[in-house]
Amino acid sequence: MLARTSDPIVAIATASGRGAVGIVRVSGARLAPLVDAICGRALKPREATYLPFRDAEGEPVDHGLAIHFPSPNSFTGEDVLELQAHGGSVVLQLLLARCLEAAAEPDPVTGRPRLPGLRVAEPGEFSQRAFLNGKIDLAQAEAIADLIDASTEAAARSAGRSLSGAFSREIHTLRDALIHLRMLVEATLDFPEEEIDFLQKADAAGQLAKLQSQLSAVQQRARQGALLREGIKVVIAGQPNAGKSSLLNALAGAELAIVSAVAGTTRDVVSQTIQIHGVPLHVADTAGLRESSDEVEQIGVARAWGQIESADAVLFLHDLTRADQPDYAAADAEILAGLQRKLPASVPVLDVWNKQDAAPAVHPAQGIALSAKTGLGIEALREQLLAMAGWQAVPEGVYLARARHVQALARVETHLALAADHLAAQAQLLDLLAEELRLAQNALNEITGEFGADDLLGVIFSRFCIGK
Ligand SMILES: Nc1nc2c(ncn2[C@@H]2O[C@H](COP(=O)(O)OP(=O)(O)OP(=O)(O)O)[C@@H](O)[C@H]2O)c(=O)[nH]1
Ligand SMILES: [Mg+2]
């Protein structure tokens, strides 16, 4: 949980390690005395000035650029001082320590500490302040963290779109339409004798239906955005020697897992994130599923089932060259029964027949045939994986969204559906209609944070990196 105080805060804003430039950032209500102490003078607002950063004796700690962003025209909305120094970790630590020291020193004029209470920022605290001071809304604040964490170019682009407020604007459009409808219903409640007429004339049902269709468009894009951010987990499972490790290597384009003709080669789970059209897929290769007296192999098989149980999608790999052997088919049937027992119906299982190159005449009744060895059919599998993940190209562009947003939108959907029922059921349910619309608006507000749920804020901002 973050401290929600107005303490001045300081942090190294750049990544740890060596770099050409590193930045120490300070934010607080009034930084002028600190600027004086470290820069030896006042700075022109928002102008970079090259100068020595001074220690307590006036000696330079380092030379660099200092920029003072007076409140409210800064990232956090408070006074912000940015010190761009050389990017060594020792230099930046010295500069950070110097800021803390200078803050505690008595001001030559007042004799009181220059910047009482200056402390090192918690992760995400700068962005939290930006949010609390109305510089950005919650969805935008999350987009900052998502942009930094983006694992694919598509994810970074869509995080940028969310950060620029595209997602928030869509939410505001929905909210405004919702408020309009609520006002209509609330007004009707005040004049009960006219209610049906009034709502009918204003086409409340039509407005609600329009709102529902707008919502479903936003939902679709948010779901795609959440997919870009989180990806899905795909587990490759099947009998020993089917070519699971070969398939992982083929998908990843690298020799990650050991491949050999010995059945029972893979023991540990080997995982790799691959991207298909920008969607991250976390693919896990597992031990071949069979009864074994080998203790290590047994552990591997147990781990494989553990992976399967947490999968979002399973590739059930078969060996085409052995497809016609009765005991091979029997073992596959046993594995299939296990998959059906352990997986909810919502997790797709795709039959993949490997080694097509060695059995070109055999064609499976269902699923797809490929060769991990020659690469034949791998592209088709990649497309199929995207479809299994639920990816659809959305024309207007995707904005990065989080599971939290998708869930909130689903709650809005539920409340609007109930509201529509109450509206259709006529006058006596107007109170309930009004209540559902209110709840729908609450759920929408959660996305942009225009409400006061402190606990939620703590969770969101504590996942940031320090200095952001
Ligand atoms: N002809 C042919 N051979 C393949 C293909 N894919 C894999 N193999 C061979 O099949 C054998 C087993 O491959 P692996 O990828 O190790 O199989 P696995 O399913 O990971 O096996 P375990 O780890 O023992 O469960 C190796 O000799 C591979 O060279 C393929 O597409 N065509
Ligand atoms: Mg293997």
Short mmCIF file of C-alpha atoms and ligand atoms in Angstrom, two decimals:
data_model
loop_
_atom_site.label_atom_id
_atom_site.label_comp_id
_atom_site.label_asym_id
_atom_site.label_seq_id
_atom_site.Cartn_x
_atom_site.Cartn_y
_atom_site.Cartn_z
CA MET A 1 0.00 0.00 0.00
CA LEU A 2 1.38 3.37 -0.97
CA ALA A 3 1.64 6.29 1.38
CA ARG A 4 -0.85 8.87 0.21
CA THR A 5 0.89 11.85 1.68
CA SER A 6 2.19 15.04 0.23
CA ASP A 7 5.79 14.32 1.33
CA PRO A 8 8.35 15.43 -1.19
CA ILE A 9 9.85 12.40 -2.93
CA VAL A 10 13.06 11.63 -4.79
CA ALA A 11 14.21 8.67 -6.89
CA ILE A 12 16.63 7.56 -9.56
CA ALA A 13 14.32 7.49 -12.57
CA THR A 14 16.53 5.59 -15.00
CA ALA A 15 17.23 1.85 -15.05
CA SER A 16 19.96 0.57 -12.78
CA GLY A 17 23.28 -0.27 -14.38
CA ARG A 18 25.64 1.74 -16.58
CA GLY A 19 24.37 4.24 -19.09
CA ALA A 20 25.43 7.47 -20.76
CA VAL A 21 22.90 9.49 -18.81
CA GLY A 22 21.01 8.85 -15.59
CA ILE A 23 18.23 10.90 -14.07
CA VAL A 24 17.38 11.75 -10.49
CA ARG A 25 13.92 13.15 -10.10
CA VAL A 26 12.41 15.10 -7.20
CA SER A 27 8.75 16.05 -6.74
CA GLY A 28 7.24 18.16 -3.98
CA ALA A 29 5.10 21.15 -3.21
CA ARG A 30 7.91 23.76 -3.31
CA LEU A 31 11.39 22.83 -4.47
CA ALA A 32 12.98 26.29 -4.86
CA PRO A 33 15.18 25.98 -1.73
CA LEU A 34 16.44 22.58 -2.87
CA VAL A 35 17.15 23.87 -6.38
CA ASP A 36 19.23 26.67 -4.80
CA ALA A 37 21.23 24.26 -2.69
CA ILE A 38 22.06 21.76 -5.45
CA CYS A 39 22.28 24.03 -8.49
CA GLY A 40 23.58 27.10 -6.66
CA ARG A 41 20.94 29.32 -8.26
CA ALA A 42 17.31 29.50 -9.32
CA LEU A 43 16.48 27.94 -12.70
CA LYS A 44 14.33 29.22 -15.53
CA PRO A 45 11.16 27.13 -15.63
CA ARG A 46 11.33 24.14 -17.99
CA GLU A 47 14.70 25.12 -19.42
CA ALA A 48 17.69 22.79 -19.35
CA THR A 49 20.71 24.38 -17.69
CA TYR A 50 24.16 22.81 -17.71
CA LEU A 51 25.81 23.24 -14.32
CA PRO A 52 27.67 21.47 -11.51
CA PHE A 53 25.53 19.66 -8.93
CA ARG A 54 26.97 20.81 -5.63
CA ASP A 55 27.67 18.95 -2.42
CA ALA A 56 27.40 20.55 1.04
CA GLU A 57 30.79 22.27 0.60
CA GLY A 58 29.86 23.62 -2.81
CA GLU A 59 32.12 21.10 -4.59
CA PRO A 60 30.69 19.39 -7.70
CA VAL A 61 29.27 15.88 -7.30
CA ASP A 62 28.86 15.75 -11.09
CA HIS A 63 28.10 18.11 -13.96
CA GLY A 64 24.88 17.78 -15.89
CA LEU A 65 21.57 19.26 -16.95
CA ALA A 66 19.07 20.52 -14.41
CA ILE A 67 15.45 21.27 -15.27
CA HIS A 68 12.91 22.78 -12.92
CA PHE A 69 9.23 22.24 -13.75
CA PRO A 70 7.28 24.50 -11.39
CA SER A 71 3.82 23.32 -10.31
CA PRO A 72 1.35 22.71 -11.90
CA ASN A 73 3.05 22.27 -15.28
CA SER A 74 4.94 19.09 -14.56
CA PHE A 75 4.44 15.35 -14.82
CA THR A 76 3.20 15.03 -11.24
CA GLY A 77 1.47 18.39 -11.08
CA GLU A 78 3.81 19.36 -8.21
CA ASP A 79 7.16 21.16 -8.45
CA VAL A 80 9.53 18.75 -10.18
CA LEU A 81 13.33 18.93 -10.41
CA GLU A 82 15.11 16.69 -12.87
CA LEU A 83 18.86 16.21 -12.62
CA GLN A 84 20.42 14.54 -15.66
CA ALA A 85 23.81 13.29 -14.62
CA HIS A 86 26.25 10.68 -15.88
CA GLY A 87 24.66 7.26 -15.80
CA GLY A 88 26.85 5.32 -13.38
CA SER A 89 25.11 3.76 -10.42
CA VAL A 90 27.57 5.27 -7.90
CA VAL A 91 27.20 8.79 -9.32
CA LEU A 92 23.42 8.54 -9.22
CA GLN A 93 23.44 7.16 -5.68
CA LEU A 94 25.66 10.08 -4.62
CA LEU A 95 23.29 12.54 -6.24
CA LEU A 96 20.29 10.91 -4.59
CA ALA A 97 22.04 11.06 -1.21
CA ARG A 98 22.95 14.68 -1.88
CA CYS A 99 19.28 15.55 -2.50
CA LEU A 100 18.28 13.94 0.80
CA GLU A 101 21.12 15.71 2.61
CA ALA A 102 20.37 19.12 1.08
CA ALA A 103 16.70 18.73 2.00
CA ALA A 104 17.62 18.28 5.65
CA GLU A 105 20.12 21.18 5.76
CA PRO A 106 18.87 24.41 7.33
CA ASP A 107 17.81 27.06 4.87
CA PRO A 108 20.18 30.06 5.24
CA VAL A 109 17.23 32.48 5.37
CA THR A 110 14.67 30.71 7.58
CA GLY A 111 17.01 28.40 9.50
CA ARG A 112 14.51 25.56 8.96
CA PRO A 113 15.17 22.45 6.85
CA ARG A 114 15.06 23.28 3.15
CA LEU A 115 12.67 20.53 2.19
CA PRO A 116 11.31 18.78 5.28
CA GLY A 117 10.30 15.16 4.90
CA LEU A 118 12.03 14.42 1.57
CA ARG A 119 12.15 10.64 1.19
CA VAL A 120 12.88 8.06 -1.48
CA ALA A 121 9.79 7.37 -3.57
CA GLU A 122 7.90 4.08 -3.54
CA PRO A 123 7.47 2.32 -6.89
CA GLY A 124 4.93 4.17 -9.03
CA GLU A 125 4.63 7.08 -6.65
CA PHE A 126 5.38 9.77 -9.26
CA SER A 127 2.63 8.41 -11.51
CA GLN A 128 0.33 8.11 -8.51
CA ARG A 129 0.79 11.80 -7.84
CA ALA A 130 0.12 12.60 -11.48
CA PHE A 131 -3.14 10.70 -11.09
CA LEU A 132 -4.05 12.26 -7.73
CA ASN A 133 -3.37 15.72 -9.13
CA GLY A 134 -5.59 15.10 -12.13
CA LYS A 135 -2.75 15.05 -14.70
CA ILE A 136 -3.72 11.60 -15.98
CA ASP A 137 -6.53 9.19 -15.18
CA LEU A 138 -6.13 5.69 -13.86
CA ALA A 139 -6.27 3.94 -17.23
CA GLN A 140 -3.52 6.25 -18.49
CA ALA A 141 -1.41 5.66 -15.38
CA GLU A 142 -1.64 1.93 -15.97
CA ALA A 143 -0.69 2.47 -19.60
CA ILE A 144 2.60 4.04 -18.45
CA ALA A 145 3.54 0.86 -16.62
CA ASP A 146 2.32 -1.25 -19.54
CA LEU A 147 4.33 0.75 -22.04
CA ILE A 148 7.46 0.18 -19.97
CA ASP A 149 6.70 -3.53 -19.59
CA ALA A 150 5.51 -4.08 -23.17
CA SER A 151 7.00 -7.31 -24.53
CA THR A 152 6.09 -6.80 -28.18
CA GLU A 153 5.95 -3.86 -30.55
CA ALA A 154 2.17 -4.22 -30.93
CA ALA A 155 1.79 -4.10 -27.14
CA ALA A 156 3.93 -0.97 -26.93
CA ARG A 157 1.93 0.74 -29.68
CA SER A 158 -1.38 0.01 -28.05
CA ALA A 159 -0.08 1.05 -24.62
CA GLY A 160 0.89 4.33 -26.24
CA ARG A 161 -2.66 4.64 -27.54
CA SER A 162 -4.07 4.09 -24.03
CA LEU A 163 -1.57 6.53 -22.56
CA SER A 164 -2.63 9.23 -24.99
CA GLY A 165 -6.13 8.82 -23.60
CA ALA A 166 -7.83 6.99 -26.49
CA PHE A 167 -9.20 4.32 -24.18
CA SER A 168 -10.26 6.85 -21.55
CA ARG A 169 -12.08 8.90 -24.16
CA GLU A 170 -14.13 5.86 -25.19
CA ILE A 171 -14.98 5.25 -21.54
CA HIS A 172 -16.00 8.89 -21.15
CA THR A 173 -18.25 8.68 -24.21
CA LEU A 174 -20.00 5.68 -22.68
CA ARG A 175 -20.23 7.42 -19.34
CA ASP A 176 -21.76 10.57 -20.84
CA ALA A 177 -24.41 8.56 -22.65
CA LEU A 178 -25.10 6.68 -19.43
CA ILE A 179 -25.42 9.89 -17.41
CA HIS A 180 -27.85 11.25 -19.98
CA LEU A 181 -30.02 8.17 -19.62
CA ARG A 182 -29.79 8.27 -15.84
CA MET A 183 -30.96 11.87 -15.76
CA LEU A 184 -33.94 10.91 -17.85
CA VAL A 185 -34.86 8.05 -15.53
CA GLU A 186 -34.30 10.07 -12.35
CA ALA A 187 -36.46 12.87 -13.71
CA THR A 188 -39.20 10.37 -14.49
CA LEU A 189 -39.05 9.07 -10.92
CA ASP A 190 -39.92 12.57 -9.74
CA PHE A 191 -43.04 12.73 -11.90
CA PRO A 192 -44.48 9.23 -11.60
CA GLU A 193 -47.80 9.90 -13.29
CA GLU A 194 -46.11 10.66 -16.61
CA GLU A 195 -43.39 8.08 -16.46
CA ILE A 196 -44.15 5.66 -19.26
CA ASP A 197 -45.03 8.35 -21.69
CA PHE A 198 -42.02 10.38 -20.84
CA LEU A 199 -39.51 7.59 -21.20
CA GLN A 200 -41.13 6.45 -24.40
CA LYS A 201 -41.04 9.89 -25.92
CA ALA A 202 -37.39 10.26 -25.08
CA ASP A 203 -36.75 6.80 -26.54
CA ALA A 204 -35.05 5.55 -23.41
CA ALA A 205 -35.09 2.00 -24.77
CA GLY A 206 -33.40 3.14 -27.96
CA GLN A 207 -30.76 5.04 -26.02
CA LEU A 208 -30.07 2.05 -23.84
CA ALA A 209 -29.78 -0.26 -26.84
CA LYS A 210 -27.33 2.14 -28.49
CA LEU A 211 -25.29 2.28 -25.31
CA GLN A 212 -25.16 -1.51 -25.20
CA SER A 213 -23.88 -1.72 -28.74
CA GLN A 214 -21.23 0.95 -28.11
CA LEU A 215 -20.19 -0.95 -25.02
CA SER A 216 -19.75 -4.19 -26.90
CA ALA A 217 -17.43 -2.49 -29.42
CA VAL A 218 -15.29 -1.15 -26.58
CA GLN A 219 -15.34 -4.55 -24.89
CA GLN A 220 -14.08 -6.25 -28.00
CA ARG A 221 -11.12 -3.92 -28.32
CA ALA A 222 -10.34 -4.05 -24.62
CA ARG A 223 -10.31 -7.86 -24.76
CA GLN A 224 -7.84 -7.73 -27.63
CA GLY A 225 -5.78 -5.21 -25.68
CA ALA A 226 -5.71 -7.45 -22.63
CA LEU A 227 -4.58 -10.31 -24.85
CA LEU A 228 -1.70 -8.21 -26.18
CA ARG A 229 -0.66 -7.40 -22.66
CA GLU A 230 -1.00 -10.76 -21.00
CA GLY A 231 -0.82 -13.28 -23.86
CA ILE A 232 -1.91 -16.88 -23.30
CA LYS A 233 -0.22 -20.02 -22.07
CA VAL A 234 0.01 -22.87 -24.59
CA VAL A 235 1.13 -26.30 -23.41
CA ILE A 236 2.47 -28.94 -25.80
CA ALA A 237 1.51 -32.37 -24.51
CA GLY A 238 1.56 -35.92 -25.85
CA GLN A 239 3.31 -39.27 -25.78
CA PRO A 240 7.09 -39.53 -25.62
CA ASN A 241 8.87 -39.08 -28.95
CA ALA A 242 5.91 -37.40 -30.66
CA GLY A 243 8.18 -34.41 -31.33
CA LYS A 244 7.03 -31.97 -28.64
CA SER A 245 10.47 -30.52 -28.06
CA SER A 246 11.05 -30.34 -31.81
CA LEU A 247 7.80 -28.40 -32.14
CA LEU A 248 8.75 -25.92 -29.42
CA ASN A 249 12.07 -25.36 -31.19
CA ALA A 250 10.33 -24.92 -34.53
CA LEU A 251 7.89 -22.36 -33.09
CA ALA A 252 10.63 -20.48 -31.28
CA GLY A 253 13.10 -20.67 -34.15
CA ALA A 254 15.86 -21.77 -31.78
CA GLU A 255 17.25 -24.99 -30.30
CA LEU A 256 15.85 -24.50 -26.81
CA ALA A 257 14.86 -28.01 -25.77
CA ILE A 258 16.86 -31.21 -26.20
CA VAL A 259 15.62 -33.38 -29.06
CA SER A 260 16.57 -37.05 -29.29
CA ALA A 261 15.26 -40.35 -30.57
CA VAL A 262 15.22 -41.64 -26.99
CA ALA A 263 11.66 -41.70 -25.64
CA GLY A 264 11.45 -39.81 -22.37
CA THR A 265 14.11 -37.19 -23.16
CA THR A 266 12.33 -34.16 -21.72
CA ARG A 267 11.90 -34.10 -17.95
CA ASP A 268 11.78 -30.47 -16.92
CA VAL A 269 9.31 -28.05 -18.41
CA VAL A 270 10.94 -25.82 -21.03
CA SER A 271 9.06 -22.55 -21.58
CA GLN A 272 9.51 -19.85 -24.14
CA THR A 273 7.49 -16.78 -25.06
CA ILE A 274 7.02 -16.41 -28.78
CA GLN A 275 5.06 -13.70 -30.52
CA ILE A 276 2.65 -14.09 -33.36
CA HIS A 277 1.52 -10.81 -34.93
CA GLY A 278 2.49 -9.11 -31.68
CA VAL A 279 0.50 -11.40 -29.40
CA PRO A 280 2.74 -13.02 -26.78
CA LEU A 281 2.25 -16.77 -26.43
CA HIS A 282 3.92 -18.53 -23.55
CA VAL A 283 4.65 -22.00 -24.94
CA ALA A 284 5.65 -24.86 -22.64
CA ASP A 285 7.25 -28.13 -23.77
CA THR A 286 6.61 -30.98 -21.33
CA ALA A 287 7.70 -34.53 -20.61
CA GLY A 288 6.07 -37.25 -22.71
CA LEU A 289 3.02 -38.66 -20.92
CA ARG A 290 3.35 -42.34 -20.07
CA GLU A 291 3.58 -44.74 -17.12
CA SER A 292 7.19 -45.02 -16.06
CA SER A 293 9.20 -46.78 -13.38
CA ASP A 294 11.93 -44.15 -13.64
CA GLU A 295 11.57 -41.82 -10.68
CA VAL A 296 12.85 -38.73 -12.49
CA GLU A 297 10.57 -39.37 -15.44
CA GLN A 298 7.60 -39.76 -13.07
CA ILE A 299 8.32 -36.34 -11.65
CA GLY A 300 8.54 -34.96 -15.19
CA VAL A 301 5.15 -36.46 -16.06
CA ALA A 302 3.59 -35.00 -12.90
CA ARG A 303 4.97 -31.60 -13.87
CA ALA A 304 3.57 -31.98 -17.36
CA TRP A 305 0.08 -32.53 -15.93
CA GLY A 306 0.61 -29.52 -13.66
CA GLN A 307 1.36 -27.40 -16.74
CA ILE A 308 -1.64 -28.78 -18.58
CA GLU A 309 -3.94 -27.84 -15.72
CA SER A 310 -2.84 -24.19 -15.90
CA ALA A 311 -2.97 -23.96 -19.71
CA ASP A 312 -5.15 -21.57 -21.70
CA ALA A 313 -4.79 -23.88 -24.70
CA VAL A 314 -3.27 -27.33 -25.26
CA LEU A 315 -1.55 -28.71 -28.35
CA PHE A 316 -2.09 -32.46 -28.18
CA LEU A 317 0.76 -33.78 -30.28
CA HIS A 318 0.58 -37.12 -32.13
CA ASP A 319 3.08 -39.01 -34.25
CA LEU A 320 1.65 -39.67 -37.73
CA THR A 321 4.17 -42.45 -38.39
CA ARG A 322 2.72 -44.44 -35.50
CA ALA A 323 -0.92 -43.44 -35.91
CA ASP A 324 -2.02 -46.85 -37.17
CA GLN A 325 -0.48 -48.84 -34.29
CA PRO A 326 -3.23 -50.07 -31.93
CA ASP A 327 -1.29 -49.57 -28.68
CA TYR A 328 -0.25 -46.08 -29.82
CA ALA A 329 -3.88 -45.13 -30.40
CA ALA A 330 -4.85 -46.68 -27.05
CA ALA A 331 -2.25 -44.62 -25.21
CA ASP A 332 -3.48 -41.46 -26.97
CA ALA A 333 -7.05 -42.28 -25.95
CA GLU A 334 -5.92 -42.56 -22.35
CA ILE A 335 -4.20 -39.18 -22.51
CA LEU A 336 -7.29 -37.65 -24.08
CA ALA A 337 -9.42 -38.97 -21.21
CA GLY A 338 -6.97 -37.35 -18.78
CA LEU A 339 -7.15 -34.04 -20.64
CA GLN A 340 -10.93 -34.10 -20.57
CA ARG A 341 -10.91 -34.89 -16.87
CA LYS A 342 -8.48 -32.16 -15.89
CA LEU A 343 -9.38 -29.32 -18.24
CA PRO A 344 -12.48 -27.15 -18.17
CA ALA A 345 -14.45 -27.24 -21.43
CA SER A 346 -13.41 -23.66 -22.17
CA VAL A 347 -9.75 -24.64 -22.70
CA PRO A 348 -9.29 -25.60 -26.35
CA VAL A 349 -7.32 -28.74 -27.20
CA LEU A 350 -5.93 -28.88 -30.73
CA ASP A 351 -4.88 -32.20 -32.27
CA VAL A 352 -1.55 -31.76 -34.02
CA TRP A 353 -0.11 -34.59 -36.11
CA ASN A 354 3.64 -34.38 -36.41
CA LYS A 355 6.18 -36.02 -38.76
CA GLN A 356 4.09 -35.50 -41.87
CA ASP A 357 7.36 -35.56 -43.86
CA ALA A 358 7.90 -39.21 -42.88
CA ALA A 359 4.30 -40.26 -43.55
CA PRO A 360 3.15 -38.12 -46.48
CA ALA A 361 0.36 -40.51 -47.45
CA VAL A 362 -1.36 -40.49 -44.04
CA HIS A 363 -3.99 -37.85 -43.45
CA PRO A 364 -5.50 -37.31 -40.02
CA ALA A 365 -9.28 -37.19 -39.66
CA GLN A 366 -9.11 -34.02 -37.56
CA GLY A 367 -6.67 -31.38 -36.42
CA ILE A 368 -3.66 -30.24 -38.40
CA ALA A 369 -0.72 -32.13 -39.82
CA LEU A 370 2.78 -30.67 -39.89
CA SER A 371 6.44 -31.46 -39.66
CA ALA A 372 8.47 -29.94 -36.88
CA LYS A 373 11.54 -31.14 -38.73
CA THR A 374 10.97 -29.51 -42.13
CA GLY A 375 8.75 -26.63 -40.98
CA LEU A 376 5.88 -27.80 -43.18
CA GLY A 377 2.57 -26.62 -41.69
CA ILE A 378 4.15 -24.55 -38.89
CA GLU A 379 2.78 -21.31 -40.35
CA ALA A 380 -0.73 -22.78 -40.41
CA LEU A 381 -0.28 -23.79 -36.77
CA ARG A 382 0.75 -20.25 -35.85
CA GLU A 383 -2.42 -18.86 -37.43
CA GLN A 384 -4.46 -21.50 -35.62
CA LEU A 385 -2.81 -20.54 -32.32
CA LEU A 386 -3.81 -16.92 -32.80
CA ALA A 387 -7.39 -17.97 -33.40
CA MET A 388 -7.30 -20.15 -30.28
CA ALA A 389 -6.06 -17.17 -28.31
CA GLY A 390 -9.14 -15.29 -29.48
CA TRP A 391 -7.19 -12.74 -31.50
CA GLN A 392 -9.06 -10.75 -34.11
CA ALA A 393 -7.64 -7.80 -35.96
CA VAL A 394 -9.69 -4.77 -34.92
CA PRO A 395 -9.97 -2.04 -37.56
CA GLU A 396 -9.72 1.08 -35.36
CA GLY A 397 -6.70 -0.14 -33.47
CA VAL A 398 -6.39 -1.76 -30.11
CA TYR A 399 -5.63 0.00 -26.86
CA LEU A 400 -3.78 -1.90 -24.23
CA ALA A 401 -6.17 -2.95 -21.50
CA ARG A 402 -5.85 -5.01 -18.38
CA ALA A 403 -7.90 -7.90 -17.10
CA ARG A 404 -9.24 -5.42 -14.55
CA HIS A 405 -10.70 -3.27 -17.34
CA VAL A 406 -12.20 -6.24 -19.14
CA GLN A 407 -13.87 -7.38 -15.90
CA ALA A 408 -15.24 -3.90 -15.18
CA LEU A 409 -16.69 -3.69 -18.70
CA ALA A 410 -18.31 -7.09 -18.21
CA ARG A 411 -19.98 -5.77 -15.05
CA VAL A 412 -21.24 -2.74 -16.98
CA GLU A 413 -22.67 -5.15 -19.55
CA THR A 414 -24.50 -7.14 -16.86
CA HIS A 415 -26.00 -4.03 -15.26
CA LEU A 416 -27.13 -2.66 -18.62
CA ALA A 417 -28.78 -5.98 -19.48
CA LEU A 418 -30.69 -5.92 -16.18
CA ALA A 419 -31.59 -2.29 -16.79
CA ALA A 420 -32.99 -3.24 -20.19
CA ASP A 421 -35.12 -5.95 -18.54
CA HIS A 422 -36.52 -3.48 -16.01
CA LEU A 423 -37.24 -0.96 -18.71
CA ALA A 424 -39.11 -3.56 -20.76
CA ALA A 425 -41.06 -4.66 -17.69
CA GLN A 426 -42.69 -1.22 -17.38
CA ALA A 427 -43.36 1.36 -14.76
CA GLN A 428 -43.15 -0.38 -11.40
CA LEU A 429 -39.51 -1.31 -11.90
CA LEU A 430 -38.18 2.19 -12.53
CA ASP A 431 -36.42 2.27 -9.17
CA LEU A 432 -34.58 -0.89 -10.08
CA LEU A 433 -33.76 0.50 -13.51
CA ALA A 434 -32.26 3.61 -11.93
CA GLU A 435 -30.21 1.48 -9.58
CA GLU A 436 -28.79 -0.72 -12.34
CA LEU A 437 -27.76 2.34 -14.31
CA ARG A 438 -26.05 3.74 -11.25
CA LEU A 439 -24.16 0.48 -10.74
CA ALA A 440 -23.19 0.44 -14.41
CA GLN A 441 -21.72 3.91 -14.06
CA ASN A 442 -19.79 2.90 -10.95
CA ALA A 443 -18.22 0.02 -12.85
CA LEU A 444 -17.24 2.37 -15.68
CA ASN A 445 -15.74 4.86 -13.27
CA GLU A 446 -13.52 2.16 -11.83
CA ILE A 447 -11.65 2.04 -15.12
CA THR A 448 -10.61 5.66 -15.15
CA GLY A 449 -10.45 5.88 -11.36
CA GLU A 450 -13.01 8.63 -11.00
CA PHE A 451 -14.03 7.39 -7.59
CA GLY A 452 -12.28 6.84 -4.28
CA ALA A 453 -11.25 3.20 -3.95
CA ASP A 454 -7.89 3.62 -2.21
CA ASP A 455 -7.24 -0.10 -1.96
CA LEU A 456 -7.44 -0.47 -5.72
CA LEU A 457 -5.02 2.43 -6.19
CA GLY A 458 -2.49 0.80 -3.90
CA VAL A 459 -2.57 -2.38 -5.91
CA ILE A 460 -2.15 -0.60 -9.23
CA PHE A 461 0.67 1.78 -8.35
CA SER A 462 2.74 -0.60 -6.26
CA ARG A 463 3.49 -2.63 -9.44
CA PHE A 464 5.35 0.30 -10.98
CA CYS A 465 9.10 0.73 -10.95
CA ILE A 466 10.66 3.23 -8.61
CA GLY A 467 11.10 6.66 -10.14
CA LYS A 468 8.05 6.35 -12.37
N1 LIG B 1 10.79 -37.28 -39.48
C1 LIG B 1 10.52 -36.48 -38.45
N2 LIG B 1 11.07 -36.71 -37.26
C2 LIG B 1 10.80 -35.87 -36.25
C3 LIG B 1 9.95 -34.75 -36.41
N3 LIG B 1 9.84 -34.11 -35.23
C4 LIG B 1 10.62 -34.80 -34.38
N4 LIG B 1 11.20 -35.86 -34.96
C5 LIG B 1 12.10 -36.84 -34.36
O1 LIG B 1 11.40 -37.50 -33.33
C6 LIG B 1 12.27 -37.79 -32.25
C7 LIG B 1 11.69 -37.26 -30.95
O2 LIG B 1 11.65 -35.82 -31.02
P1 LIG B 1 11.50 -34.95 -29.71
O3 LIG B 1 11.23 -33.57 -30.15
O4 LIG B 1 12.64 -35.17 -28.80
O5 LIG B 1 10.20 -35.61 -29.11
P2 LIG B 1 9.49 -35.31 -27.70
O6 LIG B 1 8.04 -35.45 -27.92
O7 LIG B 1 9.97 -34.05 -27.13
O8 LIG B 1 10.00 -36.54 -26.84
P3 LIG B 1 10.13 -36.67 -25.25
O9 LIG B 1 10.83 -35.47 -24.74
O10 LIG B 1 10.90 -37.92 -25.07
O11 LIG B 1 8.73 -36.80 -24.73
C8 LIG B 1 13.61 -37.18 -32.61
O12 LIG B 1 14.44 -38.18 -33.14
C9 LIG B 1 13.27 -36.16 -33.67
O13 LIG B 1 14.32 -35.93 -34.56
C10 LIG B 1 9.37 -34.54 -37.71
O14 LIG B 1 8.62 -33.60 -37.97
N5 LIG B 1 9.70 -35.44 -38.67
MG MG B 2 10.94 -33.62 -25.45
#
